[in-house]
Amino acid sequence: MSNNNASNNLIIAQRAVKQLRLEASIRRIKVSQAAAELKNFCLQNASKDPLLVGVPSSDNPFRPPKSCSLF
Amino acid sequence: MGEMEELRKEAESLKDQITAARKTVQDTTLQEAAAGITAVGRVQLKTRKTLRGHLAKIYAMHWGADSTLCVSASQDGKLIVWDSITTNKVNAIPLKSSWVMTCAYAPSGNLVACGGLDNMCSIYNLKGKDGNVKVMRELAAHTGYLSCCRFLSDTEIITSSGDCTCVLWDIETGTEKTIFAGHLGDCMSLAVSPDFKFFISGACDFTAKLWDIREAQCRQTFSGHESDINAIGFFPNGNAVITGSDDATCKLYDLRADQELNTYQDSSIMCGVTSLAPSVSGRLLLAGYDDFNVNIWDTLKSERVGVLAGHDNRVSCIGVSSDGMACCTGSWDSFLKIWN
């Protein structure tokens, strides 16, 4: 019984090390480049972001334009 | 015995290597890079619609791809498909199990899925021949609750579970195609990348993992949170991940720099984050909290720029429609609200 537990723990540890080796080996770009690209994406798409720039009621599907009826 | 000790030492050494490699590329911070851009200013969104009909807590919602229909799941045992513009209920689907925790809308609009404490993911066909919505498949194999599910297409869906794994399913055969194991705690949430090649999962082991769907591999693991991660989403360009945690913070991790770039926190916020969604440009992060509010953050400058206060109980789910026109919040108060 204890042999099984020991060999299970060994397999788990081997897998964990294998995974860490994989994660350690990836190529990383500089934060300055990553940050610049996130910033540029936000700025380039800002005008197309209704929650950011607001939506005029005439273009807002959730807000029917108010109509005024005079009798 | 000797081998275990060697493996433990190698694991520690590799973790140190990763920490050092991340530091090596840390030539600036995101906040510094964003210092020169104009602040967002106060974001004030108003409730445009209230979707009334559920009789108990709402646990999940998901927008359809058309930015008009959305599906919600409540522990009243129903899935409701809403037309968010007219507020009409397009479908009200009774569930076998009322203990539902998640729901999803397929990109095609043909299917919806849900699951929860029944440990299963049930797929419903909205476009059946006779007009009745029926269970099409029950995906059963998880040994823990279903916390989240997201369709890749009408034939594939990814689920996350309290059994600490995520699974890619073949819907037609109802079988598991790939099991993604590695988290050491319940998987709470998942999100699929815009190109459908990767997905990310957040778990109760306080980490987020990036998975390559076809290679069936975990590529990266992100730490830093001090408690369970409840919510996760991709930054709209697919190059960064945003997480929300019981530690009251949200974090942004860049995939290519392989590290945390920002934390969104305030000393006045002391309750957990339940849900999150970025706006379409990525500049705004809308996050739902246990204190009944949604806080809106400037993702670049890490400042709080708005609050959505309108629910009378915990905000459990949030989603921004694909055209970015509206944000939908779902709450334990049984209502969904549409804001813009």
mmCIF file of N, CA and C in Angstrom, chain B residues 190-307:
data_model
loop_
_atom_site.group_PDB
_atom_site.id
_atom_site.type_symbol
_atom_site.label_atom_id
_atom_site.label_comp_id
_atom_site.label_asym_id
_atom_site.label_seq_id
_atom_site.Cartn_x
_atom_site.Cartn_y
_atom_site.Cartn_z
ATOM 1 N N LEU B 190 -13.425 29.982 -16.665
ATOM 2 C CA LEU B 190 -12.562 29.840 -17.832
ATOM 3 C C LEU B 190 -12.968 30.853 -18.889
ATOM 4 N N ALA B 191 -12.036 31.133 -19.799
ATOM 5 C CA ALA B 191 -12.328 32.036 -20.916
ATOM 6 C C ALA B 191 -11.545 31.553 -22.126
ATOM 7 N N VAL B 192 -12.133 31.688 -23.314
ATOM 8 C CA VAL B 192 -11.482 31.224 -24.543
ATOM 9 C C VAL B 192 -10.861 32.411 -25.258
ATOM 10 N N SER B 193 -9.674 32.222 -25.846
ATOM 11 C CA SER B 193 -8.992 33.322 -26.537
ATOM 12 C C SER B 193 -9.764 33.713 -27.794
ATOM 13 N N PRO B 194 -9.601 34.964 -28.235
ATOM 14 C CA PRO B 194 -10.330 35.430 -29.420
ATOM 15 C C PRO B 194 -10.077 34.553 -30.661
ATOM 16 N N ASP B 195 -8.882 33.937 -30.763
ATOM 17 C CA ASP B 195 -8.606 33.076 -31.916
ATOM 18 C C ASP B 195 -8.970 31.612 -31.666
ATOM 19 N N PHE B 196 -9.577 31.310 -30.534
ATOM 20 C CA PHE B 196 -10.053 29.965 -30.192
ATOM 21 C C PHE B 196 -8.938 28.932 -30.070
ATOM 22 N N LYS B 197 -7.661 29.373 -29.983
ATOM 23 C CA LYS B 197 -6.574 28.391 -29.879
ATOM 24 C C LYS B 197 -6.206 28.087 -28.438
ATOM 25 N N PHE B 198 -6.510 29.030 -27.545
ATOM 26 C CA PHE B 198 -6.133 28.860 -26.145
ATOM 27 C C PHE B 198 -7.335 29.101 -25.238
ATOM 28 N N PHE B 199 -7.215 28.625 -24.003
ATOM 29 C CA PHE B 199 -8.174 29.079 -22.998
ATOM 30 C C PHE B 199 -7.414 29.277 -21.697
ATOM 31 N N ILE B 200 -7.994 30.085 -20.818
ATOM 32 C CA ILE B 200 -7.388 30.332 -19.517
ATOM 33 C C ILE B 200 -8.360 29.882 -18.442
ATOM 34 N N SER B 201 -7.806 29.422 -17.335
ATOM 35 C CA SER B 201 -8.639 28.970 -16.215
ATOM 36 C C SER B 201 -8.152 29.622 -14.939
ATOM 37 N N GLY B 202 -9.102 29.949 -14.043
ATOM 38 C CA GLY B 202 -8.741 30.502 -12.738
ATOM 39 C C GLY B 202 -9.236 29.527 -11.685
ATOM 40 N N ALA B 203 -8.453 29.349 -10.626
ATOM 41 C CA ALA B 203 -8.799 28.297 -9.670
ATOM 42 C C ALA B 203 -8.610 28.690 -8.218
ATOM 43 N N CYS B 204 -9.038 27.793 -7.337
ATOM 44 C CA CYS B 204 -8.918 28.009 -5.896
ATOM 45 C C CYS B 204 -7.509 27.730 -5.391
ATOM 46 N N ASP B 205 -6.564 27.454 -6.319
ATOM 47 C CA ASP B 205 -5.165 27.349 -5.908
ATOM 48 C C ASP B 205 -4.481 28.706 -6.096
ATOM 49 N N PHE B 206 -5.305 29.745 -6.331
ATOM 50 C CA PHE B 206 -4.876 31.135 -6.465
ATOM 51 C C PHE B 206 -4.127 31.424 -7.772
ATOM 52 N N THR B 207 -4.099 30.430 -8.711
ATOM 53 C CA THR B 207 -3.374 30.663 -9.957
ATOM 54 C C THR B 207 -4.316 30.670 -11.154
ATOM 55 N N ALA B 208 -3.795 31.259 -12.249
ATOM 56 C CA ALA B 208 -4.478 31.207 -13.531
ATOM 57 C C ALA B 208 -3.556 30.438 -14.461
ATOM 58 N N LYS B 209 -4.115 29.587 -15.323
ATOM 59 C CA LYS B 209 -3.286 28.818 -16.250
ATOM 60 C C LYS B 209 -3.745 29.051 -17.671
ATOM 61 N N LEU B 210 -2.749 29.154 -18.585
ATOM 62 C CA LEU B 210 -3.032 29.281 -20.012
ATOM 63 C C LEU B 210 -2.842 27.915 -20.636
ATOM 64 N N TRP B 211 -3.858 27.435 -21.374
ATOM 65 C CA TRP B 211 -3.808 26.102 -21.968
ATOM 66 C C TRP B 211 -3.857 26.189 -23.486
ATOM 67 N N ASP B 212 -3.024 25.398 -24.163
ATOM 68 C CA ASP B 212 -3.074 25.259 -25.607
ATOM 69 C C ASP B 212 -4.101 24.156 -25.873
ATOM 70 N N ILE B 213 -5.207 24.507 -26.541
ATOM 71 C CA ILE B 213 -6.306 23.553 -26.690
ATOM 72 C C ILE B 213 -5.904 22.329 -27.496
ATOM 73 N N ARG B 214 -5.265 22.521 -28.657
ATOM 74 C CA ARG B 214 -4.950 21.368 -29.525
ATOM 75 C C ARG B 214 -3.749 20.588 -29.024
ATOM 76 N N GLU B 215 -2.737 21.274 -28.474
ATOM 77 C CA GLU B 215 -1.576 20.564 -27.941
ATOM 78 C C GLU B 215 -1.875 19.951 -26.584
ATOM 79 N N ALA B 216 -3.040 20.284 -26.013
ATOM 80 C CA ALA B 216 -3.466 19.724 -24.727
ATOM 81 C C ALA B 216 -2.457 19.985 -23.611
ATOM 82 N N GLN B 217 -1.895 21.187 -23.600
ATOM 83 C CA GLN B 217 -0.818 21.480 -22.654
ATOM 84 C C GLN B 217 -1.058 22.776 -21.904
ATOM 85 N N CYS B 218 -0.589 22.811 -20.660
ATOM 86 C CA CYS B 218 -0.564 24.075 -19.933
ATOM 87 C C CYS B 218 0.699 24.792 -20.361
ATOM 88 N N ARG B 219 0.582 26.019 -20.869
ATOM 89 C CA ARG B 219 1.760 26.764 -21.338
ATOM 90 C C ARG B 219 2.365 27.644 -20.249
ATOM 91 N N GLN B 220 1.471 28.293 -19.490
ATOM 92 C CA GLN B 220 1.948 29.251 -18.499
ATOM 93 C C GLN B 220 1.051 29.214 -17.278
ATOM 94 N N THR B 221 1.657 29.555 -16.116
ATOM 95 C CA THR B 221 0.904 29.644 -14.870
ATOM 96 C C THR B 221 1.183 31.000 -14.242
ATOM 97 N N PHE B 222 0.141 31.682 -13.812
ATOM 98 C CA PHE B 222 0.280 33.021 -13.234
ATOM 99 C C PHE B 222 -0.156 33.014 -11.782
ATOM 100 N N SER B 223 0.756 33.470 -10.918
ATOM 101 C CA SER B 223 0.459 33.543 -9.482
ATOM 102 C C SER B 223 0.405 34.992 -9.049
ATOM 103 N N GLY B 224 0.119 35.210 -7.779
ATOM 104 C CA GLY B 224 0.114 36.569 -7.248
ATOM 105 C C GLY B 224 -1.110 36.825 -6.388
ATOM 106 N N HIS B 225 -2.232 36.220 -6.775
ATOM 107 C CA HIS B 225 -3.432 36.399 -5.957
ATOM 108 C C HIS B 225 -3.243 35.698 -4.617
ATOM 109 N N GLU B 226 -3.944 36.254 -3.607
ATOM 110 C CA GLU B 226 -3.817 35.706 -2.267
ATOM 111 C C GLU B 226 -5.049 34.930 -1.846
ATOM 112 N N SER B 227 -5.920 34.692 -2.823
ATOM 113 C CA SER B 227 -7.082 33.862 -2.529
ATOM 114 C C SER B 227 -7.656 33.317 -3.833
ATOM 115 N N ASP B 228 -8.774 32.608 -3.732
ATOM 116 C CA ASP B 228 -9.395 31.975 -4.898
ATOM 117 C C ASP B 228 -9.620 32.964 -6.026
ATOM 118 N N ILE B 229 -9.363 32.525 -7.254
ATOM 119 C CA ILE B 229 -9.707 33.317 -8.425
ATOM 120 C C ILE B 229 -11.101 32.885 -8.850
ATOM 121 N N ASN B 230 -12.048 33.824 -8.865
ATOM 122 C CA ASN B 230 -13.434 33.504 -9.202
ATOM 123 C C ASN B 230 -13.795 33.822 -10.638
ATOM 124 N N ALA B 231 -13.054 34.767 -11.225
ATOM 125 C CA ALA B 231 -13.429 35.258 -12.547
ATOM 126 C C ALA B 231 -12.190 35.450 -13.401
ATOM 127 N N ILE B 232 -12.340 35.228 -14.690
ATOM 128 C CA ILE B 232 -11.189 35.365 -15.582
ATOM 129 C C ILE B 232 -11.675 35.769 -16.959
ATOM 130 N N GLY B 233 -10.850 36.553 -17.665
ATOM 131 C CA GLY B 233 -11.235 36.960 -19.012
ATOM 132 C C GLY B 233 -10.019 37.338 -19.810
ATOM 133 N N PHE B 234 -10.122 37.331 -21.134
ATOM 134 C CA PHE B 234 -9.026 37.765 -21.984
ATOM 135 C C PHE B 234 -9.156 39.253 -22.238
ATOM 136 N N PHE B 235 -8.049 39.953 -22.257
ATOM 137 C CA PHE B 235 -7.986 41.301 -22.787
ATOM 138 C C PHE B 235 -8.343 41.155 -24.272
ATOM 139 N N PRO B 236 -9.105 42.110 -24.853
ATOM 140 C CA PRO B 236 -9.634 41.887 -26.214
ATOM 141 C C PRO B 236 -8.622 41.561 -27.317
ATOM 142 N N ASN B 237 -7.347 41.917 -27.177
ATOM 143 C CA ASN B 237 -6.404 41.548 -28.235
ATOM 144 C C ASN B 237 -5.824 40.156 -28.030
ATOM 145 N N GLY B 238 -6.266 39.471 -26.980
ATOM 146 C CA GLY B 238 -5.828 38.100 -26.742
ATOM 147 C C GLY B 238 -4.444 37.966 -26.144
ATOM 148 N N ASN B 239 -3.750 39.078 -25.891
ATOM 149 C CA ASN B 239 -2.382 39.011 -25.382
ATOM 150 C C ASN B 239 -2.257 39.161 -23.876
ATOM 151 N N ALA B 240 -3.378 39.383 -23.209
ATOM 152 C CA ALA B 240 -3.322 39.514 -21.750
ATOM 153 C C ALA B 240 -4.556 38.884 -21.144
ATOM 154 N N VAL B 241 -4.428 38.605 -19.843
ATOM 155 C CA VAL B 241 -5.462 37.910 -19.090
ATOM 156 C C VAL B 241 -5.822 38.761 -17.881
ATOM 157 N N ILE B 242 -7.113 38.835 -17.564
ATOM 158 C CA ILE B 242 -7.527 39.583 -16.375
ATOM 159 C C ILE B 242 -8.210 38.609 -15.424
ATOM 160 N N THR B 243 -7.857 38.695 -14.152
ATOM 161 C CA THR B 243 -8.430 37.788 -13.151
ATOM 162 C C THR B 243 -9.095 38.584 -12.039
ATOM 163 N N GLY B 244 -10.097 37.971 -11.387
ATOM 164 C CA GLY B 244 -10.751 38.608 -10.239
ATOM 165 C C GLY B 244 -10.790 37.592 -9.111
ATOM 166 N N SER B 245 -10.504 38.059 -7.896
ATOM 167 C CA SER B 245 -10.292 37.110 -6.805
ATOM 168 C C SER B 245 -11.033 37.467 -5.524
ATOM 169 N N ASP B 246 -11.128 36.479 -4.639
ATOM 170 C CA ASP B 246 -11.669 36.697 -3.294
ATOM 171 C C ASP B 246 -10.759 37.612 -2.482
ATOM 172 N N ASP B 247 -9.533 37.861 -2.964
ATOM 173 C CA ASP B 247 -8.626 38.765 -2.246
ATOM 174 C C ASP B 247 -8.963 40.232 -2.522
ATOM 175 N N ALA B 248 -10.123 40.473 -3.178
ATOM 176 C CA ALA B 248 -10.652 41.825 -3.431
ATOM 177 C C ALA B 248 -9.928 42.578 -4.542
ATOM 178 N N THR B 249 -9.034 41.897 -5.258
ATOM 179 C CA THR B 249 -8.328 42.575 -6.345
ATOM 180 C C THR B 249 -8.598 41.896 -7.680
ATOM 181 N N CYS B 250 -8.343 42.667 -8.727
ATOM 182 C CA CYS B 250 -8.267 42.096 -10.079
ATOM 183 C C CYS B 250 -6.825 42.279 -10.505
ATOM 184 N N LYS B 251 -6.346 41.400 -11.366
ATOM 185 C CA LYS B 251 -4.974 41.545 -11.868
ATOM 186 C C LYS B 251 -4.950 41.356 -13.374
ATOM 187 N N LEU B 252 -3.990 42.053 -14.011
ATOM 188 C CA LEU B 252 -3.788 41.891 -15.440
ATOM 189 C C LEU B 252 -2.435 41.230 -15.639
ATOM 190 N N TYR B 253 -2.397 40.119 -16.343
ATOM 191 C CA TYR B 253 -1.149 39.400 -16.636
ATOM 192 C C TYR B 253 -0.934 39.442 -18.144
ATOM 193 N N ASP B 254 0.264 39.837 -18.574
ATOM 194 C CA ASP B 254 0.556 39.818 -20.006
ATOM 195 C C ASP B 254 1.099 38.438 -20.373
ATOM 196 N N LEU B 255 0.569 37.838 -21.453
ATOM 197 C CA LEU B 255 0.971 36.475 -21.810
ATOM 198 C C LEU B 255 2.388 36.416 -22.357
ATOM 199 N N ARG B 256 2.785 37.457 -23.153
ATOM 200 C CA ARG B 256 4.097 37.344 -23.795
ATOM 201 C C ARG B 256 5.232 37.786 -22.884
ATOM 202 N N ALA B 257 4.934 38.677 -21.925
ATOM 203 C CA ALA B 257 5.947 39.044 -20.931
ATOM 204 C C ALA B 257 5.907 38.061 -19.767
ATOM 205 N N ASP B 258 4.861 37.224 -19.763
ATOM 206 C CA ASP B 258 4.717 36.175 -18.758
ATOM 207 C C ASP B 258 4.705 36.717 -17.328
ATOM 208 N N GLN B 259 3.985 37.835 -17.088
ATOM 209 C CA GLN B 259 3.933 38.341 -15.721
ATOM 210 C C GLN B 259 2.784 39.309 -15.497
ATOM 211 N N GLU B 260 2.580 39.570 -14.213
ATOM 212 C CA GLU B 260 1.544 40.507 -13.800
ATOM 213 C C GLU B 260 1.970 41.925 -14.160
ATOM 214 N N LEU B 261 1.083 42.683 -14.790
ATOM 215 C CA LEU B 261 1.420 44.067 -15.136
ATOM 216 C C LEU B 261 0.647 45.086 -14.310
ATOM 217 N N ASN B 262 -0.486 44.714 -13.753
ATOM 218 C CA ASN B 262 -1.272 45.663 -12.972
ATOM 219 C C ASN B 262 -2.153 44.950 -11.960
ATOM 220 N N THR B 263 -2.401 45.631 -10.839
ATOM 221 C CA THR B 263 -3.380 45.152 -9.871
ATOM 222 C C THR B 263 -4.417 46.243 -9.708
ATOM 223 N N TYR B 264 -5.667 45.883 -9.679
ATOM 224 C CA TYR B 264 -6.757 46.852 -9.543
ATOM 225 C C TYR B 264 -7.340 46.652 -8.147
ATOM 226 N N GLN B 265 -6.989 47.594 -7.255
ATOM 227 C CA GLN B 265 -7.433 47.456 -5.876
ATOM 228 C C GLN B 265 -7.576 48.820 -5.227
ATOM 229 N N ASP B 266 -8.339 48.827 -4.141
ATOM 230 C CA ASP B 266 -8.557 50.061 -3.395
ATOM 231 C C ASP B 266 -8.746 49.641 -1.945
ATOM 232 N N SER B 267 -8.165 50.412 -1.029
ATOM 233 C CA SER B 267 -8.254 50.027 0.382
ATOM 234 C C SER B 267 -9.695 49.992 0.869
ATOM 235 N N SER B 268 -10.594 50.710 0.159
ATOM 236 C CA SER B 268 -11.993 50.714 0.614
ATOM 237 C C SER B 268 -12.742 49.480 0.129
ATOM 238 N N ILE B 269 -12.134 48.710 -0.760
ATOM 239 C CA ILE B 269 -12.802 47.508 -1.267
ATOM 240 C C ILE B 269 -12.235 46.305 -0.529
ATOM 241 N N MET B 270 -13.108 45.651 0.248
ATOM 242 C CA MET B 270 -12.611 44.541 1.051
ATOM 243 C C MET B 270 -13.342 43.237 0.774
ATOM 244 N N CYS B 271 -14.166 43.234 -0.288
ATOM 245 C CA CYS B 271 -14.905 42.010 -0.554
ATOM 246 C C CYS B 271 -14.470 41.420 -1.887
ATOM 247 N N GLY B 272 -14.816 40.166 -2.078
ATOM 248 C CA GLY B 272 -14.352 39.426 -3.240
ATOM 249 C C GLY B 272 -14.939 39.896 -4.560
ATOM 250 N N VAL B 273 -14.165 39.643 -5.633
ATOM 251 C CA VAL B 273 -14.605 39.900 -6.995
ATOM 252 C C VAL B 273 -15.296 38.634 -7.474
ATOM 253 N N THR B 274 -16.513 38.787 -8.016
ATOM 254 C CA THR B 274 -17.261 37.613 -8.443
ATOM 255 C C THR B 274 -17.216 37.396 -9.944
ATOM 256 N N SER B 275 -17.007 38.499 -10.689
ATOM 257 C CA SER B 275 -17.165 38.430 -12.136
ATOM 258 C C SER B 275 -16.444 39.610 -12.765
ATOM 259 N N LEU B 276 -16.091 39.501 -14.042
ATOM 260 C CA LEU B 276 -15.449 40.639 -14.704
ATOM 261 C C LEU B 276 -15.646 40.572 -16.215
ATOM 262 N N ALA B 277 -15.549 41.748 -16.837
ATOM 263 C CA ALA B 277 -15.591 41.804 -18.294
ATOM 264 C C ALA B 277 -14.891 43.078 -18.734
ATOM 265 N N PRO B 278 -14.007 42.999 -19.729
ATOM 266 C CA PRO B 278 -13.399 44.206 -20.262
ATOM 267 C C PRO B 278 -14.318 44.837 -21.312
ATOM 268 N N SER B 279 -14.176 46.152 -21.531
ATOM 269 C CA SER B 279 -14.915 46.779 -22.626
ATOM 270 C C SER B 279 -14.180 46.421 -23.920
ATOM 271 N N VAL B 280 -14.767 46.738 -25.085
ATOM 272 C CA VAL B 280 -14.177 46.216 -26.332
ATOM 273 C C VAL B 280 -12.798 46.763 -26.674
ATOM 274 N N SER B 281 -12.466 47.952 -26.181
ATOM 275 C CA SER B 281 -11.128 48.481 -26.463
ATOM 276 C C SER B 281 -10.128 47.982 -25.425
ATOM 277 N N GLY B 282 -10.649 47.379 -24.359
ATOM 278 C CA GLY B 282 -9.778 46.914 -23.285
ATOM 279 C C GLY B 282 -9.446 47.995 -22.272
ATOM 280 N N ARG B 283 -9.863 49.222 -22.550
ATOM 281 C CA ARG B 283 -9.474 50.318 -21.658
ATOM 282 C C ARG B 283 -10.228 50.271 -20.332
ATOM 283 N N LEU B 284 -11.453 49.761 -20.376
ATOM 284 C CA LEU B 284 -12.241 49.673 -19.146
ATOM 285 C C LEU B 284 -12.370 48.233 -18.689
ATOM 286 N N LEU B 285 -12.285 48.030 -17.378
ATOM 287 C CA LEU B 285 -12.522 46.725 -16.788
ATOM 288 C C LEU B 285 -13.718 46.877 -15.865
ATOM 289 N N LEU B 286 -14.795 46.137 -16.151
ATOM 290 C CA LEU B 286 -15.963 46.170 -15.286
ATOM 291 C C LEU B 286 -15.921 44.919 -14.420
ATOM 292 N N ALA B 287 -15.962 45.093 -13.102
ATOM 293 C CA ALA B 287 -15.855 43.950 -12.203
ATOM 294 C C ALA B 287 -16.966 43.978 -11.167
ATOM 295 N N GLY B 288 -17.610 42.837 -10.984
ATOM 296 C CA GLY B 288 -18.691 42.703 -10.003
ATOM 297 C C GLY B 288 -18.142 42.211 -8.680
ATOM 298 N N TYR B 289 -18.676 42.743 -7.594
ATOM 299 C CA TYR B 289 -18.173 42.419 -6.260
ATOM 300 C C TYR B 289 -19.276 41.891 -5.351
ATOM 301 N N ASP B 290 -18.860 41.292 -4.237
ATOM 302 C CA ASP B 290 -19.800 40.772 -3.244
ATOM 303 C C ASP B 290 -20.600 41.875 -2.571
ATOM 304 N N ASP B 291 -20.125 43.124 -2.636
ATOM 305 C CA ASP B 291 -20.809 44.224 -1.922
ATOM 306 C C ASP B 291 -21.918 44.854 -2.759
ATOM 307 N N PHE B 292 -22.407 44.145 -3.768
ATOM 308 C CA PHE B 292 -23.558 44.521 -4.588
ATOM 309 C C PHE B 292 -23.203 45.509 -5.713
ATOM 310 N N ASN B 293 -21.944 45.963 -5.766
ATOM 311 C CA ASN B 293 -21.563 46.942 -6.782
ATOM 312 C C ASN B 293 -20.737 46.365 -7.912
ATOM 313 N N VAL B 294 -20.659 47.161 -8.989
ATOM 314 C CA VAL B 294 -19.699 46.897 -10.054
ATOM 315 C C VAL B 294 -18.750 48.083 -10.048
ATOM 316 N N ASN B 295 -17.461 47.827 -9.992
ATOM 317 C CA ASN B 295 -16.488 48.911 -10.107
ATOM 318 C C ASN B 295 -15.923 48.915 -11.520
ATOM 319 N N ILE B 296 -15.737 50.115 -12.049
ATOM 320 C CA ILE B 296 -15.167 50.240 -13.392
ATOM 321 C C ILE B 296 -13.761 50.782 -13.250
ATOM 322 N N TRP B 297 -12.791 50.075 -13.813
ATOM 323 C CA TRP B 297 -11.374 50.445 -13.695
ATOM 324 C C TRP B 297 -10.797 50.869 -15.038
ATOM 325 N N ASP B 298 -9.869 51.826 -14.999
ATOM 326 C CA ASP B 298 -9.051 52.170 -16.170
ATOM 327 C C ASP B 298 -7.926 51.132 -16.163
ATOM 328 N N THR B 299 -7.918 50.219 -17.139
ATOM 329 C CA THR B 299 -6.968 49.102 -17.102
ATOM 330 C C THR B 299 -5.526 49.562 -17.221
ATOM 331 N N LEU B 300 -5.294 50.704 -17.900
ATOM 332 C CA LEU B 300 -3.909 51.156 -18.106
ATOM 333 C C LEU B 300 -3.377 51.926 -16.903
ATOM 334 N N LYS B 301 -4.220 52.816 -16.357
ATOM 335 C CA LYS B 301 -3.760 53.655 -15.254
ATOM 336 C C LYS B 301 -4.097 53.070 -13.888
ATOM 337 N N SER B 302 -4.850 51.981 -13.881
ATOM 338 C CA SER B 302 -5.167 51.296 -12.638
ATOM 339 C C SER B 302 -5.962 52.162 -11.664
ATOM 340 N N GLU B 303 -6.803 53.064 -12.202
ATOM 341 C CA GLU B 303 -7.627 53.907 -11.336
ATOM 342 C C GLU B 303 -9.084 53.494 -11.470
ATOM 343 N N ARG B 304 -9.835 53.667 -10.366
ATOM 344 C CA ARG B 304 -11.263 53.381 -10.439
ATOM 345 C C ARG B 304 -11.938 54.580 -11.082
ATOM 346 N N VAL B 305 -12.706 54.384 -12.128
ATOM 347 C CA VAL B 305 -13.306 55.499 -12.862
ATOM 348 C C VAL B 305 -14.818 55.489 -12.839
ATOM 349 N N GLY B 306 -15.413 54.512 -12.164
ATOM 350 C CA GLY B 306 -16.866 54.510 -12.105
ATOM 351 C C GLY B 306 -17.391 53.383 -11.242
ATOM 352 N N VAL B 307 -18.667 53.517 -10.874
ATOM 353 C CA VAL B 307 -19.338 52.486 -10.080
ATOM 354 C C VAL B 307 -20.727 52.275 -10.657
#
